[in-house]
Coordinates of C-alpha atoms in Angstrom, one line a residue:
M1 CA -123.2 -109.1 -67.8
E2 CA -124.0 -106.1 -65.8
D3 CA -123.3 -108.2 -62.6
R4 CA -119.8 -108.9 -63.8
L5 CA -118.7 -105.2 -64.2
P6 CA -116.8 -103.9 -61.1
V7 CA -118.3 -101.0 -59.4
I8 CA -116.1 -97.9 -59.6
K9 CA -116.0 -96.0 -56.4
K10 CA -116.3 -92.3 -56.6
P11 CA -113.5 -90.3 -55.0
N12 CA -114.3 -88.5 -51.8
P13 CA -114.2 -84.7 -52.3
K14 CA -111.4 -83.0 -50.3
S15 CA -112.7 -81.0 -47.4
R16 CA -112.6 -77.3 -47.7
S17 CA -111.3 -77.0 -44.2
S18 CA -108.0 -78.7 -45.2
K19 CA -107.5 -76.2 -48.1
K20 CA -108.0 -73.3 -45.8
L21 CA -105.5 -74.7 -43.4
L22 CA -102.9 -75.0 -46.1
V23 CA -103.4 -71.5 -47.2
F24 CA -103.3 -70.2 -43.7
L25 CA -100.0 -72.1 -43.0
F26 CA -98.5 -70.7 -46.2
I27 CA -99.4 -67.2 -45.4
F28 CA -98.1 -67.6 -41.8
F29 CA -94.7 -68.9 -42.9
I30 CA -94.3 -66.2 -45.6
T31 CA -95.2 -63.5 -43.0
L32 CA -92.7 -65.1 -40.5
L33 CA -90.0 -65.1 -43.1
L34 CA -90.6 -61.5 -44.0
I35 CA -90.5 -60.5 -40.4
L36 CA -87.2 -62.3 -39.9
F37 CA -85.8 -60.8 -43.1
F38 CA -86.7 -57.2 -42.1
Q39 CA -85.2 -57.7 -38.7
S40 CA -82.0 -59.1 -40.1
S41 CA -79.0 -57.1 -41.4
L42 CA -79.8 -58.1 -45.0
S43 CA -82.6 -55.6 -45.1
K44 CA -80.5 -52.7 -43.8
I45 CA -78.0 -50.4 -45.5
T46 CA -74.5 -51.5 -44.5
E47 CA -72.4 -49.4 -46.9
I48 CA -72.8 -46.0 -48.4
E49 CA -70.3 -45.3 -51.2
I50 CA -69.9 -41.7 -52.5
Q51 CA -68.1 -41.2 -55.9
G52 CA -67.2 -38.3 -58.1
Q53 CA -66.8 -35.6 -55.5
Q54 CA -63.7 -33.4 -55.4
L55 CA -64.5 -30.2 -53.7
V56 CA -67.5 -31.2 -51.5
S57 CA -66.5 -33.5 -48.6
K58 CA -68.1 -36.9 -48.3
E59 CA -69.4 -35.9 -44.9
E60 CA -71.3 -33.0 -46.4
I61 CA -72.8 -35.2 -49.1
A62 CA -73.8 -37.9 -46.6
Q63 CA -75.4 -35.3 -44.3
A64 CA -77.4 -33.8 -47.2
A65 CA -78.5 -37.3 -48.3
A66 CA -79.9 -37.9 -44.8
V67 CA -79.1 -41.6 -45.1
K68 CA -76.9 -43.6 -42.7
A69 CA -75.9 -47.2 -42.2
G70 CA -78.6 -49.1 -40.5
D71 CA -81.5 -47.5 -42.3
H72 CA -83.9 -49.9 -44.1
F73 CA -82.6 -50.7 -47.5
F74 CA -86.1 -50.8 -49.2
S75 CA -87.4 -47.7 -47.4
V76 CA -84.8 -45.4 -48.9
S77 CA -86.0 -43.4 -51.9
S78 CA -83.3 -43.0 -54.6
S79 CA -85.0 -40.0 -56.1
K80 CA -85.4 -38.2 -52.7
V81 CA -81.7 -38.7 -52.0
E82 CA -80.7 -37.4 -55.4
S83 CA -82.8 -34.2 -54.9
Q84 CA -81.3 -33.6 -51.5
V85 CA -77.7 -34.1 -52.7
K86 CA -78.4 -31.9 -55.7
A87 CA -79.4 -29.1 -53.3
L88 CA -75.8 -28.6 -52.4
K89 CA -74.3 -25.5 -54.1
M90 CA -71.4 -27.2 -55.8
V91 CA -73.4 -30.3 -57.0
E92 CA -74.8 -30.1 -60.5
S93 CA -76.5 -33.5 -60.5
A94 CA -76.5 -36.8 -58.5
E95 CA -77.3 -40.4 -59.3
V96 CA -78.3 -42.9 -56.6
S97 CA -78.3 -46.6 -57.1
K98 CA -78.9 -49.5 -54.7
K99 CA -77.2 -52.9 -54.9
F100 CA -78.5 -55.7 -52.8
P101 CA -77.6 -56.5 -50.1
G102 CA -77.2 -53.2 -48.2
R103 CA -75.1 -51.2 -50.6
L104 CA -76.0 -47.6 -51.6
I105 CA -74.0 -45.7 -54.2
I106 CA -74.2 -41.9 -54.6
Q107 CA -72.5 -40.7 -57.8
V108 CA -71.9 -36.9 -57.7
H109 CA -71.3 -34.6 -60.6
E110 CA -70.0 -31.2 -59.5
Y111 CA -70.3 -27.9 -61.4
P112 CA -67.1 -27.3 -63.4
K113 CA -64.7 -24.9 -61.6
V114 CA -62.7 -22.4 -63.6
A115 CA -60.3 -21.0 -60.9
Y116 CA -59.5 -20.7 -57.2
Q117 CA -59.0 -17.8 -54.9
V118 CA -58.0 -17.3 -51.3
G119 CA -60.8 -16.0 -49.1
E120 CA -60.6 -13.4 -46.4
N121 CA -60.1 -16.0 -43.7
G122 CA -57.3 -17.7 -45.7
Q123 CA -59.5 -20.6 -46.9
I124 CA -59.2 -21.8 -50.5
E125 CA -62.4 -21.1 -52.5
A126 CA -63.4 -22.4 -55.9
L127 CA -64.9 -20.1 -58.5
L128 CA -67.6 -21.4 -60.9
A129 CA -68.5 -20.1 -64.3
D130 CA -70.7 -17.3 -62.9
A131 CA -68.0 -16.3 -60.4
S132 CA -70.0 -17.7 -57.5
V133 CA -67.7 -18.8 -54.7
V134 CA -67.7 -22.3 -53.1
P135 CA -65.5 -22.9 -50.1
V136 CA -63.2 -26.0 -50.6
T137 CA -63.9 -28.2 -47.6
V138 CA -61.7 -31.1 -48.8
Q139 CA -58.3 -31.1 -47.2
G140 CA -55.2 -31.3 -49.5
V141 CA -57.2 -30.7 -52.7
A142 CA -54.9 -30.2 -55.8
L143 CA -55.0 -26.7 -57.1
D144 CA -55.3 -27.7 -60.8
K145 CA -56.8 -24.3 -61.9
P146 CA -55.3 -20.8 -61.9
I147 CA -55.5 -18.7 -58.7
L148 CA -57.1 -15.3 -59.0
T149 CA -55.4 -12.6 -57.0
G150 CA -55.9 -8.8 -56.7
W151 CA -59.6 -9.0 -57.6
S152 CA -62.3 -7.2 -55.6
K153 CA -65.3 -9.3 -54.4
D154 CA -67.9 -8.0 -56.8
D155 CA -65.6 -7.0 -59.7
P156 CA -67.7 -7.3 -62.9
L157 CA -64.5 -8.1 -64.8
K158 CA -63.9 -11.1 -62.6
I159 CA -67.3 -12.4 -63.6
K160 CA -66.5 -11.7 -67.2
L161 CA -63.2 -13.6 -66.8
C162 CA -64.8 -16.6 -65.2
L163 CA -67.4 -16.8 -67.9
A164 CA -64.7 -16.6 -70.6
M165 CA -62.6 -19.3 -69.0
S166 CA -65.6 -21.6 -68.7
K167 CA -66.2 -21.5 -72.4
L168 CA -62.6 -22.5 -73.2
P169 CA -61.0 -26.0 -72.8
A170 CA -59.4 -26.5 -69.4
A171 CA -56.2 -27.5 -71.2
Y172 CA -55.6 -23.9 -72.3
F173 CA -55.0 -22.9 -68.7
S174 CA -53.0 -26.0 -67.6
D175 CA -49.7 -24.0 -67.5
V176 CA -51.3 -20.8 -65.9
S177 CA -50.8 -20.6 -62.1
E178 CA -52.0 -17.1 -61.4
I179 CA -54.2 -14.4 -63.0
K180 CA -54.5 -10.8 -61.7
P181 CA -56.0 -7.6 -63.1
S182 CA -53.7 -5.1 -64.9
P183 CA -56.1 -2.5 -66.4
T184 CA -54.9 0.4 -68.6
L185 CA -56.7 3.2 -70.3
S186 CA -56.5 1.4 -73.6
Y187 CA -57.4 -2.0 -72.1
P188 CA -59.7 -1.8 -69.0
D189 CA -60.0 -5.6 -69.0
K190 CA -56.2 -6.2 -69.3
I191 CA -54.9 -9.1 -67.2
K192 CA -51.5 -10.6 -66.3
M193 CA -51.1 -14.4 -66.3
Y194 CA -48.1 -16.1 -64.7
T195 CA -47.2 -19.5 -66.1
R196 CA -45.5 -22.4 -64.4
S197 CA -43.0 -22.3 -67.3
H198 CA -41.8 -18.8 -66.0
Y199 CA -43.5 -16.6 -68.5
E200 CA -45.6 -13.5 -67.8
V201 CA -48.4 -13.2 -70.3
E202 CA -50.2 -9.9 -70.8
T203 CA -53.5 -10.0 -72.6
A204 CA -57.1 -8.8 -72.2
I205 CA -60.2 -10.8 -71.3
E206 CA -61.8 -10.1 -74.6
Y207 CA -58.8 -11.6 -76.4
L208 CA -58.8 -14.9 -74.4
P209 CA -60.9 -16.9 -76.9
E210 CA -58.7 -15.8 -79.7
K211 CA -55.3 -15.9 -78.1
M212 CA -55.3 -18.8 -75.6
K213 CA -55.3 -21.5 -78.2
Y214 CA -51.9 -20.3 -79.4
L215 CA -50.3 -19.8 -76.0
D216 CA -48.8 -23.3 -75.6
S217 CA -47.4 -23.4 -79.1
L218 CA -45.9 -19.9 -78.6
I219 CA -44.2 -21.0 -75.4
S220 CA -42.9 -24.1 -77.0
S221 CA -41.5 -22.1 -79.9
L222 CA -39.8 -19.7 -77.4
Q223 CA -38.3 -22.5 -75.4
S224 CA -37.0 -24.2 -78.5
S225 CA -35.3 -20.9 -79.4
K226 CA -33.7 -20.9 -75.9
K227 CA -35.8 -17.9 -74.9
T228 CA -36.7 -19.0 -71.4
G229 CA -38.8 -16.6 -69.4
G230 CA -39.9 -13.1 -70.2
V231 CA -43.0 -11.3 -71.0
I232 CA -45.4 -12.4 -73.7
T233 CA -47.8 -9.7 -74.9
M234 CA -50.9 -11.0 -76.6
L235 CA -53.0 -8.0 -77.7
E236 CA -53.3 -6.8 -81.2
A237 CA -49.9 -8.4 -81.9
D238 CA -48.0 -11.2 -80.2
T239 CA -44.6 -10.1 -78.9
H240 CA -42.0 -11.4 -76.5
A241 CA -39.5 -9.4 -74.4
P242 CA -36.9 -10.8 -71.9
F243 CA -36.9 -9.9 -68.2
D244 CA -34.5 -7.1 -67.1
K245 CA -31.7 -8.9 -65.3
D246 CA -30.9 -5.9 -63.0
S247 CA -34.4 -5.0 -61.8
G248 CA -36.3 -8.1 -62.4
K249 CA -38.7 -6.1 -64.5
T250 CA -39.3 -6.4 -68.2
N251 CA -38.0 -4.5 -71.2
A252 CA -41.4 -4.7 -72.8
K253 CA -42.5 -1.7 -74.8
D254 CA -45.5 -1.0 -72.6
A255 CA -43.4 -1.3 -69.5
K256 CA -40.9 1.2 -71.0
G257 CA -43.8 3.5 -71.9
S258 CA -45.1 3.4 -68.4
A259 CA -41.7 4.3 -67.0
D260 CA -41.4 7.2 -69.5
G261 CA -44.8 8.4 -68.7
K262 CA -44.0 8.5 -65.0
D263 CA -40.7 10.4 -65.7
N264 CA -42.6 12.9 -67.8
K265 CA -45.2 13.3 -65.1
D266 CA -42.5 13.9 -62.5
N267 CA -40.6 16.3 -64.8
K268 CA -43.2 18.7 -66.3
D269 CA -40.5 21.0 -67.7
G270 CA -39.4 18.1 -70.0
K271 CA -36.0 17.7 -68.3
T272 CA -34.7 14.4 -67.1
P273 CA -33.3 14.0 -63.5
A274 CA -29.8 13.9 -65.0
S275 CA -30.3 17.2 -66.8
K276 CA -31.7 18.7 -63.6
E277 CA -28.6 17.7 -61.7
T278 CA -26.4 19.3 -64.4
D279 CA -28.4 22.6 -64.2
K280 CA -28.0 22.6 -60.4
H281 CA -24.2 22.1 -60.8
D282 CA -23.9 24.9 -63.4
T283 CA -25.9 27.3 -61.2
A284 CA -23.7 26.6 -58.3
S285 CA -20.6 27.2 -60.4
S286 CA -21.9 30.5 -61.6
S287 CA -22.7 31.8 -58.1
A288 CA -19.2 30.9 -57.0
D289 CA -17.6 32.8 -59.9
E290 CA -19.6 35.9 -59.2
K291 CA -18.7 35.9 -55.5
K292 CA -15.0 35.5 -56.5
R293 CA -15.1 38.5 -58.9
E294 CA -16.8 40.6 -56.2
S295 CA -14.1 39.8 -53.7
Q296 CA -11.3 40.7 -56.2
E297 CA -12.9 44.1 -57.0
T298 CA -13.2 44.9 -53.3
A299 CA -9.6 44.0 -52.8
R300 CA -8.6 46.4 -55.6
D301 CA -10.5 49.3 -54.2

């Protein structure tokens, strides 16, 4: 019975040399593909997209990022680019993302600006919350914030103003086109604001948080009452006075008081210019009468 059973042949073991050859070929082709990939345009940056910037030019950001088209896509460190872009004075933060193939996106978040000013060389400059100045390098930027005029370079009140404006909603200043200092003895931090709706607003920096929230509604109320233009005083009390049609100045109480004070300073004797002219006329008339009487007496003698 044992003679009838077929003999099963044992399989020949695969040679180790053939396995090594397969592994070698696999590694070779993978290496070849990687070399071809890194030499192709698929492994390089082909597009750099910069988003979110308004005041800093794209050229400035690209220069700070130190990345250009043609650099290896996988060798660019996103965190390094973010730190380099963030080093720009106007940039608060930056986010860098990479999208295969070859696309690099830099999302920029700038510090909030509160106002603009014109520099000594005539260049538009943005003012931040701490009153630090950043030149606007973008051409044709929309001036969507008030322009500060008449302020000295290191005026502490300008710093106080910028800080106060940064803490208020930007919508409160949407109608304000210009802000300049107008200090008085009573209000050293008094300012004048000129609105696009043709009103002149007089207030103080310390009153901004309290008063600015009502400015739009006050102007709307005046316009609905057909009181277009004029001076709005927002100090202890809120008042409105029309512009003087003749001089272009206002009939506001403080303006009148300033004029009266100037007249009193010029006329220390308490007399007005009109009364002085009357006194001069009376003196001249008296002198003429005396001369006439003297001539008559001489003729009689």
